Coordinates of C-alpha atoms and ligand atoms in Angstrom, one line a residue:
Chain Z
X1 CA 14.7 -144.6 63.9
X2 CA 13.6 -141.1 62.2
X3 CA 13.0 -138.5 64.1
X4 CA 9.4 -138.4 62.6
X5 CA 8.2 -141.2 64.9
X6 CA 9.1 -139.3 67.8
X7 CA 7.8 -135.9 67.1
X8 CA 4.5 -135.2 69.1
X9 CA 0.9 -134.9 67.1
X10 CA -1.9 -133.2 68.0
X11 CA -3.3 -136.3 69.7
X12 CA -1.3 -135.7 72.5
X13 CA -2.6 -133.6 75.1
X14 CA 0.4 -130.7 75.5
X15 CA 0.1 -130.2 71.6
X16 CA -3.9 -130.2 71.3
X17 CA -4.0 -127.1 68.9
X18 CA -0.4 -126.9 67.8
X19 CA 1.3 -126.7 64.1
X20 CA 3.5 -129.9 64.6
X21 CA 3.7 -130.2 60.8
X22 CA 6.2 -127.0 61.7
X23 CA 8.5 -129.7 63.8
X24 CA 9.9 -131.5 60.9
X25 CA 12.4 -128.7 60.4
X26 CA 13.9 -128.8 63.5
X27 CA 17.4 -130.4 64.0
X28 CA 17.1 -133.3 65.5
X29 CA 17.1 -134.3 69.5
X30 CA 15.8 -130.0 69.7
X31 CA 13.0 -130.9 71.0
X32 CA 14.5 -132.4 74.3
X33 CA 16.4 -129.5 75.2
X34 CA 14.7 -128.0 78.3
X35 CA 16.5 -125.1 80.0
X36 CA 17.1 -125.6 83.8
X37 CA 16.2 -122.6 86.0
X38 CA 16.7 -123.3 89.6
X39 CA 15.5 -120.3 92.0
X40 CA 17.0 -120.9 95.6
X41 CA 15.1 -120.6 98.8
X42 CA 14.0 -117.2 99.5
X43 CA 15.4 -115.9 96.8
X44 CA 13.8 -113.8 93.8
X45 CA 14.3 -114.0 90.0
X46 CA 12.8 -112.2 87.2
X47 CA 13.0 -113.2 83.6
X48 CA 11.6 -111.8 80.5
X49 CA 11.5 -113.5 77.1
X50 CA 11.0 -113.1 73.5
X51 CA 10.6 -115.4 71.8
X52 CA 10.8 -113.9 67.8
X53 CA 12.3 -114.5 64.7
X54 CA 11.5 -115.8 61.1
X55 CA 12.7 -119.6 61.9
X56 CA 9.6 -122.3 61.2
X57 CA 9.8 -122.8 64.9
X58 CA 11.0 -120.6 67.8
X59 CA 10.5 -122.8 70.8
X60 CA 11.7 -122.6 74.6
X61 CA 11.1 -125.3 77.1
X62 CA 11.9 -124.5 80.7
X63 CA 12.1 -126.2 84.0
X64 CA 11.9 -124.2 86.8
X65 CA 11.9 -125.2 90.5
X66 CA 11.3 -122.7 93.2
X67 CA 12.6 -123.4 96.7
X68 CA 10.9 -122.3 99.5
X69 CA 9.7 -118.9 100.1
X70 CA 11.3 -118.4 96.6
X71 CA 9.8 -116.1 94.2
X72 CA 9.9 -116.5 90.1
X73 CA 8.3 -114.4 87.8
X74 CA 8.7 -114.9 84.3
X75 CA 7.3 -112.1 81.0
X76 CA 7.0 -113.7 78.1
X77 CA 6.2 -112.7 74.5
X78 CA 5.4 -115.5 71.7
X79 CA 5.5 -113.5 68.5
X80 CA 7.9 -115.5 66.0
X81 CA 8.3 -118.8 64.3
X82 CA 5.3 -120.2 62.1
X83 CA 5.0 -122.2 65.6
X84 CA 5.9 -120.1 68.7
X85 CA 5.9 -122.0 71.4
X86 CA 7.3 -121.4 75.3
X87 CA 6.5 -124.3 77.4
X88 CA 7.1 -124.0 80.9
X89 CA 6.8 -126.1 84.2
X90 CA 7.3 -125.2 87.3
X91 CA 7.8 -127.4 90.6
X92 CA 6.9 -125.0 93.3
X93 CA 8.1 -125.7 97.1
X94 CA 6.1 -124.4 100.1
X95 CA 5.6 -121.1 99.9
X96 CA 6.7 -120.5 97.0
X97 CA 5.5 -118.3 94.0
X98 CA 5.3 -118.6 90.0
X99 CA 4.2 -115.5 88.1
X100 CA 3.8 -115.6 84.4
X101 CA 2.8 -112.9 82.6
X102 CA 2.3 -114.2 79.0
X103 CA 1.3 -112.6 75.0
X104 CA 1.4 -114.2 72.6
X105 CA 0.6 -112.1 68.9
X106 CA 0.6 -113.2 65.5
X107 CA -1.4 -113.6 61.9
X108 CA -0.7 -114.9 58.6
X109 CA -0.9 -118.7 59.0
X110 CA 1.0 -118.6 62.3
X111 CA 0.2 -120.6 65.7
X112 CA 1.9 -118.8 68.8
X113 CA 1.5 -121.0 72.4
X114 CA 1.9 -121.2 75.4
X115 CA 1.7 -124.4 77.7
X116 CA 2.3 -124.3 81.4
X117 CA 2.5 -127.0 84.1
X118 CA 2.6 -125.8 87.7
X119 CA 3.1 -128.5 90.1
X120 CA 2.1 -127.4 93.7
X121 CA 3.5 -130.4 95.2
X122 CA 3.6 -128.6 98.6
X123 CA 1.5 -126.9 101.0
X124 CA 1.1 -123.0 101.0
X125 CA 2.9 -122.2 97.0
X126 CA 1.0 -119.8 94.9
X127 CA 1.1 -119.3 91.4
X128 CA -0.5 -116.5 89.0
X129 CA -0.6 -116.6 85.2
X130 CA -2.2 -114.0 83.1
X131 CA -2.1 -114.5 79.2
X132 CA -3.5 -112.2 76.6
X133 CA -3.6 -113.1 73.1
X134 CA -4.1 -111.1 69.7
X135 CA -4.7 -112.4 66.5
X136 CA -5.5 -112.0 63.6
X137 CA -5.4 -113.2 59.8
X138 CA -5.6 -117.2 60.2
X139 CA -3.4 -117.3 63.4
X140 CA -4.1 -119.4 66.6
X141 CA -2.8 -118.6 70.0
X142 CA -3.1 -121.5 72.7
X143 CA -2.5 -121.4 76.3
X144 CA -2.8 -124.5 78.0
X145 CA -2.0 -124.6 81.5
X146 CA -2.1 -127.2 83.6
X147 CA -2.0 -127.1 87.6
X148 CA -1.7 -130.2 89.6
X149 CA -2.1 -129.3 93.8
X150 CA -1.2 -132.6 95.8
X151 CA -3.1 -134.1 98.8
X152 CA -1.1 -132.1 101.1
X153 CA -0.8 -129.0 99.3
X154 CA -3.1 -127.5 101.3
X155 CA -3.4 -123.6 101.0
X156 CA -2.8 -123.5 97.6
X157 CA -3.4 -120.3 95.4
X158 CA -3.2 -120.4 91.8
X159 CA -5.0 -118.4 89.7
X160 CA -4.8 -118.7 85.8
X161 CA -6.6 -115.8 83.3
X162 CA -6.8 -115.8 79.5
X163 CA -8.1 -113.5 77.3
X164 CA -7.7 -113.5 73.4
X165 CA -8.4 -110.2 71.0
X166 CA -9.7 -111.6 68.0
X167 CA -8.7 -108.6 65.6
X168 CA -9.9 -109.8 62.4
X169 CA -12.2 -113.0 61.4
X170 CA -10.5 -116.0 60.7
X171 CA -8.3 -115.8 63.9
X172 CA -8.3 -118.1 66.8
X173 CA -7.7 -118.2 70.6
X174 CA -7.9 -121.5 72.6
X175 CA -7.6 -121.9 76.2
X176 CA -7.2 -125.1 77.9
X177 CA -6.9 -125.4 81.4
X178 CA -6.6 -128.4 83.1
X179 CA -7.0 -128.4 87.0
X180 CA -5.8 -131.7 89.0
X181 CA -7.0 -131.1 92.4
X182 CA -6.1 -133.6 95.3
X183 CA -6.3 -131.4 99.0
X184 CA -9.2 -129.6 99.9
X185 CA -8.1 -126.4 101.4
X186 CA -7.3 -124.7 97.9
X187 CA -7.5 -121.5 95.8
X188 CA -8.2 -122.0 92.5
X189 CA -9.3 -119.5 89.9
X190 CA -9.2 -119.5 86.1
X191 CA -10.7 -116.9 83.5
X192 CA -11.1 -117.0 80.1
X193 CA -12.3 -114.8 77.6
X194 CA -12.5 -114.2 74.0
X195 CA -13.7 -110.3 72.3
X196 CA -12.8 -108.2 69.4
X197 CA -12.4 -104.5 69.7
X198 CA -14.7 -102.4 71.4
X199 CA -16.6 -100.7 68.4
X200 CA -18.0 -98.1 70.5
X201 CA -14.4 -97.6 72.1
X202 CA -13.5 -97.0 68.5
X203 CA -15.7 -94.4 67.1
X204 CA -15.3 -92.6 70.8
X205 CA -11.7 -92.6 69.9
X206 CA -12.2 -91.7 65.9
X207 CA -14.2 -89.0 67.1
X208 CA -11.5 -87.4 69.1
X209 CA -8.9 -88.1 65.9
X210 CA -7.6 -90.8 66.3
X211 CA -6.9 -92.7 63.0
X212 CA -8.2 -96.4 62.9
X213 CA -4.4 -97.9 63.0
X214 CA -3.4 -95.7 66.0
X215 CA -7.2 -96.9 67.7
X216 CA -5.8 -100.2 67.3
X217 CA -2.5 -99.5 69.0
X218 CA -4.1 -98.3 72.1
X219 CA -6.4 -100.4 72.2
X220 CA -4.3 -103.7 72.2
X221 CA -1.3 -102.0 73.6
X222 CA -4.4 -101.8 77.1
X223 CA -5.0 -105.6 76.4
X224 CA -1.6 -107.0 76.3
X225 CA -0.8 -104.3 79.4
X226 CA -2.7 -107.1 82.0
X227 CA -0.1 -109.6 81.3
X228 CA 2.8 -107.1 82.3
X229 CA 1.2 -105.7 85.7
X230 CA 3.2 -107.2 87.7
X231 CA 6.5 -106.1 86.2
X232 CA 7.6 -103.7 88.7
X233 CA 10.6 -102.4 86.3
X234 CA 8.9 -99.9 84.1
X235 CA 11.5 -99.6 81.8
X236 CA 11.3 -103.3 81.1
X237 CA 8.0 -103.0 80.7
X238 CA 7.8 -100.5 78.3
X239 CA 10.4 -102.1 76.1
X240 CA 8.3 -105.5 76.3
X241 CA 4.9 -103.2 75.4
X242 CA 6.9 -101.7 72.4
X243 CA 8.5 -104.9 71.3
X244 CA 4.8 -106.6 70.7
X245 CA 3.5 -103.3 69.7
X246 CA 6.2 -103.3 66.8
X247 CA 4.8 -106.7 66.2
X248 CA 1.3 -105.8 65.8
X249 CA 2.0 -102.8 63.5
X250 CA 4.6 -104.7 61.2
X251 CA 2.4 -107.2 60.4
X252 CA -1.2 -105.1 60.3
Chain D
X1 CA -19.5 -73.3 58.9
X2 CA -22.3 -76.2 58.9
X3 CA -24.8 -76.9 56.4
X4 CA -27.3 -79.2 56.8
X5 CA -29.7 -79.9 54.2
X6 CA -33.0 -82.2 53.6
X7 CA -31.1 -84.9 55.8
X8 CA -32.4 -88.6 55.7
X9 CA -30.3 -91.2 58.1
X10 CA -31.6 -94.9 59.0
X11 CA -30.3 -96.8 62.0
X12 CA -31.2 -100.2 61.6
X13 CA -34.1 -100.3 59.3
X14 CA -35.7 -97.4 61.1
X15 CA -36.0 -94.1 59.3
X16 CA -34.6 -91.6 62.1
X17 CA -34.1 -88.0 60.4
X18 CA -36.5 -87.7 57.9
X19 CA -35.5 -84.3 56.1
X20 CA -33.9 -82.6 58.8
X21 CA -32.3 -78.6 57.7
X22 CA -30.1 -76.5 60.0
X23 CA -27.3 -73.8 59.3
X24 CA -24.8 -72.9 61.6
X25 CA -22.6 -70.1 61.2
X26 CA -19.5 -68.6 63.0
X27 CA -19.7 -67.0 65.9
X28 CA -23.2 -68.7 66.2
X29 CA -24.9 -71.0 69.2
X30 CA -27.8 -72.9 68.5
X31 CA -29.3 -75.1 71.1
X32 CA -31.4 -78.0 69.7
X33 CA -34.2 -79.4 72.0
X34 CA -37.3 -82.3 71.4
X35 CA -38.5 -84.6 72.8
X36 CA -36.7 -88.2 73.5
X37 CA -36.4 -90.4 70.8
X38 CA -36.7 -87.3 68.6
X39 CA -33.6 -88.0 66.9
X40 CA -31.1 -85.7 68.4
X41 CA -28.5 -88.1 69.3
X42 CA -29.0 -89.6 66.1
X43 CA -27.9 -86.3 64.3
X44 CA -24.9 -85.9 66.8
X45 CA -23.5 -89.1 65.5
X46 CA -24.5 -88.7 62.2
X47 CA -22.5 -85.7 62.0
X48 CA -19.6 -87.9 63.4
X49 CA -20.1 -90.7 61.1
X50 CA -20.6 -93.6 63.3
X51 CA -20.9 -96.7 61.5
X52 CA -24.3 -98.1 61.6
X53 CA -25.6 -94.3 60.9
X54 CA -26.6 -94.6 57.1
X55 CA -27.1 -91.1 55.2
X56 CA -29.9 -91.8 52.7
X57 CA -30.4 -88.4 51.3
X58 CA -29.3 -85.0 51.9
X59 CA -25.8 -83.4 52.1
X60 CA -23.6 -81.9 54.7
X61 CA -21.1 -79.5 54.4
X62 CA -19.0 -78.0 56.9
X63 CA -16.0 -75.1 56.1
X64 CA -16.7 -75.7 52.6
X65 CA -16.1 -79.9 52.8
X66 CA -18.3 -82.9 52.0
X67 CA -18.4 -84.1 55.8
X68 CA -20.6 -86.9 54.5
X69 CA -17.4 -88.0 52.6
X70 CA -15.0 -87.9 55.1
X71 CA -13.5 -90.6 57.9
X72 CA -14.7 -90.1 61.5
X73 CA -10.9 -88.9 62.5
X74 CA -10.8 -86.9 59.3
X75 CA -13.5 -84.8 60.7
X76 CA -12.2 -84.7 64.1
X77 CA -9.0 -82.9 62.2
X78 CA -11.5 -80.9 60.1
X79 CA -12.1 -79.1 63.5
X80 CA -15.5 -81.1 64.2
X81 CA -15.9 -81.8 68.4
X82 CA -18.5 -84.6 69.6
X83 CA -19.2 -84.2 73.3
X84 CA -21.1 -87.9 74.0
X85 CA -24.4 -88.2 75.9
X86 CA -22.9 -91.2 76.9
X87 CA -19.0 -91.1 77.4
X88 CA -17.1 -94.4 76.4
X89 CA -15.0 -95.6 78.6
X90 CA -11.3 -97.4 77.7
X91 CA -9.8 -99.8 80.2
X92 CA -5.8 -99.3 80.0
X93 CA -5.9 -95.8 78.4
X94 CA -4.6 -93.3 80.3
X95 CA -6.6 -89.3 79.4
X96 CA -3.2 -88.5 79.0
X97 CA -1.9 -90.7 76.6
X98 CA -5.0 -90.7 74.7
X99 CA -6.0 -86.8 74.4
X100 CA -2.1 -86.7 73.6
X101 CA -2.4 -89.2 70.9
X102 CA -5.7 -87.8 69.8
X103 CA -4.1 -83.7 69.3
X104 CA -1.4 -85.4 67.5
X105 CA -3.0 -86.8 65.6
X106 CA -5.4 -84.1 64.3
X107 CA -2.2 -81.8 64.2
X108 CA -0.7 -84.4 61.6
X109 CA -3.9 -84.2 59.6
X110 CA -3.6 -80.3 59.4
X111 CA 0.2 -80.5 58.7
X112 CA 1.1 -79.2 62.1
X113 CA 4.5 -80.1 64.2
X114 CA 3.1 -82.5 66.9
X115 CA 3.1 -81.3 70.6
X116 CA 6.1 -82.5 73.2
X117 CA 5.5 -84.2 76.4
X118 CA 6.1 -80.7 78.2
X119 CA 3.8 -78.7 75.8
X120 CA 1.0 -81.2 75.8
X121 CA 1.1 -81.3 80.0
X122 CA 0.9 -77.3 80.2
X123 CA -2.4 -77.3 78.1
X124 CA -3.9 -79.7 79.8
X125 CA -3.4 -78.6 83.4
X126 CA -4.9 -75.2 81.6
X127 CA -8.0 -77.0 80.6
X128 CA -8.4 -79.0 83.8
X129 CA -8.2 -75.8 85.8
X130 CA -10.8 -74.3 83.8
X131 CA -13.3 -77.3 84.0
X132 CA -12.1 -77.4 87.9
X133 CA -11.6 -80.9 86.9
X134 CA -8.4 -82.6 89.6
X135 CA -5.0 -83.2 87.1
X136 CA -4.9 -86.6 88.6
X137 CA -8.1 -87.4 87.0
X138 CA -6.3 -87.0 83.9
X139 CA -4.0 -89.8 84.8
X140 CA -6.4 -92.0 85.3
X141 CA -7.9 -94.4 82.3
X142 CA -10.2 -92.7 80.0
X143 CA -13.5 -92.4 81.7
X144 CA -13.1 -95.8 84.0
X145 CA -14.6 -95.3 87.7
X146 CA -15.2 -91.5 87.1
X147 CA -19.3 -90.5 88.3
X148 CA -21.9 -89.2 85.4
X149 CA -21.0 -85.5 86.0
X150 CA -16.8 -85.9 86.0
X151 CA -16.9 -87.9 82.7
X152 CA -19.3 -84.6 81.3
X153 CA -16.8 -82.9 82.7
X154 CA -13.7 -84.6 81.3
X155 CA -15.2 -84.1 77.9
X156 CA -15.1 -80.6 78.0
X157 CA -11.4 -80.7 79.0
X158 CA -10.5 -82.7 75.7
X159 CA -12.5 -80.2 74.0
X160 CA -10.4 -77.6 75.7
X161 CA -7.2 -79.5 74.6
X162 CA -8.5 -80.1 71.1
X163 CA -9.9 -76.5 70.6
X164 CA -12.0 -77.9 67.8
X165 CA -14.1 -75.1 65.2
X166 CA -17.7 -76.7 65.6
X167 CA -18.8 -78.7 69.1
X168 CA -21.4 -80.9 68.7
X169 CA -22.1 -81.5 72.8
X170 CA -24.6 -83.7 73.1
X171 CA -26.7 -83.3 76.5
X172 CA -23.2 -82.2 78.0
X173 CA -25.7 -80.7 80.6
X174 CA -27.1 -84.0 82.3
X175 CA -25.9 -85.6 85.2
X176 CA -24.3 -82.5 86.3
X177 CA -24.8 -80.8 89.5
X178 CA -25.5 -77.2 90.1
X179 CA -22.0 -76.0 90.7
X180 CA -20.7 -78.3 88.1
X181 CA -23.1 -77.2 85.3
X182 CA -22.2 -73.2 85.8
X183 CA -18.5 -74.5 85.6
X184 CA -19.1 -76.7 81.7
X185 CA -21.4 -73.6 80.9
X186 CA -18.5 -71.1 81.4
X187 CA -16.3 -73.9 80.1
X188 CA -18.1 -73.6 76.9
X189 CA -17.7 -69.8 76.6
X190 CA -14.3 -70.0 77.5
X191 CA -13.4 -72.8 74.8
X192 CA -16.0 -71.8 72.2
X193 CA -17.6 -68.3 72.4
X194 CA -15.5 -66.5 69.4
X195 CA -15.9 -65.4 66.0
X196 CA -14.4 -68.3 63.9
X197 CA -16.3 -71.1 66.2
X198 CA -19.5 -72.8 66.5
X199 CA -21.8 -74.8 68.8
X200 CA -24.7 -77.0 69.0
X201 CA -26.3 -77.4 72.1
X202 CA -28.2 -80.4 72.5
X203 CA -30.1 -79.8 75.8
X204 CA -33.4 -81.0 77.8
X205 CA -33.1 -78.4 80.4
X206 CA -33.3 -74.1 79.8
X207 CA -30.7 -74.2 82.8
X208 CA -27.5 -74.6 80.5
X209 CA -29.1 -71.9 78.5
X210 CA -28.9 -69.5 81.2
X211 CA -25.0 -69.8 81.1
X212 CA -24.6 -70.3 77.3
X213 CA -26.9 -68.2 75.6
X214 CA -28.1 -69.6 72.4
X215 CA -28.9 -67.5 69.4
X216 CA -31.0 -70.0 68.6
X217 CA -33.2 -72.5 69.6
X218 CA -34.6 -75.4 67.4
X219 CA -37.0 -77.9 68.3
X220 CA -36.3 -81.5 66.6
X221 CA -39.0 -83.9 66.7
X222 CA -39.6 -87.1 64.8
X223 CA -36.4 -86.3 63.1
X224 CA -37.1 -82.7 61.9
X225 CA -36.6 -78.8 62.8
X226 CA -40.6 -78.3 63.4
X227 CA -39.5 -74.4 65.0
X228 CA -36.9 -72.2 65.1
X229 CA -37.3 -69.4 67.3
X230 CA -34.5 -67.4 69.4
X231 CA -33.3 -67.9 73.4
X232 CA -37.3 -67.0 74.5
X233 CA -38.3 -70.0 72.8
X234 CA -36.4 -72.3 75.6
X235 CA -38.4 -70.6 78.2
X236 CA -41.7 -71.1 76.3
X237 CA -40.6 -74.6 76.1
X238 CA -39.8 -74.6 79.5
X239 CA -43.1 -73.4 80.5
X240 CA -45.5 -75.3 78.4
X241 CA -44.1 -78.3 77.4
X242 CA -43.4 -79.6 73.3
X243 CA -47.0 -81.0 72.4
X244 CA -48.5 -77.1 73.0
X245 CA -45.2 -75.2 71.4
X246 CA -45.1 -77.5 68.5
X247 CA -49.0 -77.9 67.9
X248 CA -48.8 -73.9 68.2
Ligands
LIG1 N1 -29.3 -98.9 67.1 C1 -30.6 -98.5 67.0 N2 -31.5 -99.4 66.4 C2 -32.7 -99.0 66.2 N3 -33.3 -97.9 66.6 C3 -32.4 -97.0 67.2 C4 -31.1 -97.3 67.4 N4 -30.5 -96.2 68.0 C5 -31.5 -95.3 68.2 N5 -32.6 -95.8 67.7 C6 -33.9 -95.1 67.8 O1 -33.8 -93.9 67.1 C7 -34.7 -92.9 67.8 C8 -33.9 -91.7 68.1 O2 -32.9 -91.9 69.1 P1 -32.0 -90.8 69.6 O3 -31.0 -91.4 70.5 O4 -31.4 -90.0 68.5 O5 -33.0 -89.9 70.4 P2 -32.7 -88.6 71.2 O6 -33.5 -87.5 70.6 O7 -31.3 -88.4 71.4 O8 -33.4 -89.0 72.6 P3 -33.0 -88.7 74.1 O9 -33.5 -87.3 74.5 O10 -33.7 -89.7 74.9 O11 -31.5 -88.7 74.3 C9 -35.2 -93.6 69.0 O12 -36.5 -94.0 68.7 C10 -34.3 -94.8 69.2 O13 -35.0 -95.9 69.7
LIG2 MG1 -30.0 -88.5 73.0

């Protein structure tokens, strides 16, 4: 059988606003390769990503489980590949926690993604996913996230918040979030907003000498900062900031 | 230093200055007064070059340039200051990194060598301490949470860290208190009172005046000088309101 009957369209759900016509390069059996990350009880794990490069594709797939009390946070940026996509899901145990902080940046033609599934499949997990997005030329960036809380899952907290920066017309920012909510004692919060920069921000910054390009910089370099909050290393941080910053200005 | 001559801008559709003329020269302060919706703010940020402002007629020239012709930051480097009626805030810009930025910047439009970390930090302590405005506040995004009177405030520190030739503070005075207006209005001489500089004073109240003596005082209304007159005519003003001084 080809590998062409296999690959997903955009009839199914997880690939809704994707480039899929960007899968037929990959080698075959690529798409089922999912990376296992397994974070122990009580313990904590931090990961950061890039996910970059001039490859049709650059794609990640994880699987995470967090054991109780366990703690995972994972900073992510989806700025390669004519499809950049990070899937991610995460099987939380109680008490548990998922962080994602998330950017995804890109023009040209490009469509940059990514599509969580948090599974609170016991009581008292929380989960928090911020993902900015910034655009421009005839790029998309997608987030779906999806969030499943089970019958007895009771204190649940997840919280989900998206914002795309459309910086020129002709870009796109979806957000798709899709709540499956069984108990009754839950938290659940999602966001979702789509702006372009702040003209009067602009001028007020012009004013004061700023150059258009270096407006810009700021500007996105304060939009993208929400998704990297909760990095506590600020070194890692700033490198992350930089990295998508390099991004934005190679490409303006 | 400025020239300003037969002036026509439209915001929107609307005709706003309609053949305003004013000359400021070094070493000079003018205030400009009139009533609201006169137009001041209009000239403020026509003199900026906010887009949406359209120039229809007229010229402006400042230090010998076409300021008409010239970028909003390319007139911030030209040595041109706007202090805001309304100051903009920016979520996720620190004053620091921005004012930073923003001297650098200018500096690289004059051909200048930028300012280090260290440098940058001493002037701005300077200019905090002379606006009595807290260092922390500094630290803090550009203009998020601070009250009506720090963000007038704040402004005159980036003046004071820009050290620009011609400020064009627009109603710097309101939403100040007592203490805090003698404080911007000593500012202001401190930053601005010298030879080679100029300011316009946009202004409602003769209070500022008392601190920052104008040399002159023009009235703007319906988007024109109607009268030109020296600091006395602040006090007429003051005293009798526009309708009688301009009717007189
Ligand atoms: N974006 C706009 N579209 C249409 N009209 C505008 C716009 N901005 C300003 N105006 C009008 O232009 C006129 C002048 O406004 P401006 O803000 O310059 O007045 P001002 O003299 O600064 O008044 P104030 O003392 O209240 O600050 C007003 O009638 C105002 O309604
Ligand atoms: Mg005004």
């Amino acid at each position: 059988m080809s590998q062409a009957a296999l690959l997903p369209t955009r009839r199914d759900e997880a690939w809704r606003y994707s480039d899929t016509d960007a899968l037929g390069t990959l080698a075959p059996g690529r798409l089922d390769a999912w990376r296992n990350i397994d974070v122990g009880a009580g313990e904590q794990l931090v990961e950061t990503l890039v996910l970059d490069g001039s490859d049709p594709v650059a794609l990640d797939r994880l699987r995470v489980t967090i054991g109780e009390g366990g703690h995972f946070a994972l900073f992510a940026l989806v700025i390669g590949g004519d499809l950049g996509r990070l899937e991610v899901e995460v099987s939380l145990a109680e008490g548990a926690h998922f962080e994602l902080g998330g950017v995804t940046l890109g023009g040209g033609e490009t469509t940059r993604e990514i599509v969580t599934k948090v599974d609170h499949g016991q009581p008292g997990a929380t989960s928090n996913q911020v993902v900015r997005s910034v655009h421009w030329g005839k790029s998309a960036g997608n987030f779906l996230g999806q969030i499943e809380v089970a019958r007895h899952a009771q204190k649940t907290d997840a919280g989900q918040s998206f914002k795309g920066l459309l910086l020129e017309r002709g870009a796109s920012v979806n957000s798709v979030p899709q709540l499956e909510i069984f108990a009754d004692d839950v938290k659940c919060a999602h966001g979702a907003a789509i702006g372009q920069l702040d003209e009067q921000a602009g001028f007020y910054m012009a004013a004061r000498g700023l150059p258009p390009e270096t407006a810009r910089r700021l500007m996105v370099q304060a939009f993208i900062g929400d998704a990297f909050v909760a990095m506590v290393d600020d070194e890692a941080r700033e490198a992350m900031t930089e990295r998508a910053l390099e991004q934005l200005e190679a490409r303006l | 230093m400025l020239k300003i001559d037969n002036l026509h801008a439209t915001v929107g559709d609307t005709e706003i200055l309609r053949g305003l003329s004013l000359e400021v020269n070094a070493g000079e302060i003018h205030a400009i007064m009139g009533p609201n919706g006169a137009g001041k703010s209009t000239l403020a940020y026509v003199l900026g070059g906010r887009p949406g402002y359209e120039v229809i007629a007229g010229t402006v020239s400042f230090m010998g340039q076409d300021l008409l012709a010239m970028e909003p930051h390319e007139r911030a480097a030209a040595g041109l200051f706007l202090g805001f009626q309304y100051p903009v805030e920016i979520p996720g810009v620190s004053n620091v990194q921005f004012l930073r930025e923003a001297a650098n910047a200018q500096r690289k439009g004059r051909g200048e060598e930028p300012l280090s970390g260290g440098e940058f930090l001493k002037l701005a302590k300077e200019k905090a301490a002379l606006l009595k405005l807290d260092m922390e506040m500094l630290k803090r995004n550009v203009n998020v949470g601070f009250s009506g009177g720090e963000k007038k405030r704040a402004e005159m520190v980036q003046m004071g860290i820009l050290d620009p030739r011609l400020a064009v503070l627009d109603e710097t005075d309101s939403g100040l208190d007592i203490d805090a207006l003698k404080t911007v209005g000593e500012g202001i001489n401190a930053i601005m009172r010298s030879p080679d500089k100029g300011v316009l004073l946009i202004t409602h109240y003769q209070r500022l005046l008392d601190y920052v003596k104008p040399d002159y005082v023009h009235v703007l209304s319906k988007g024109r000088i109607v009268k030109t007159g020296n600091a006395e005519l602040a006090l007429d003003l003051e005293r009798e309101g526009y309708d009688e001084v301009i009717a007189a």
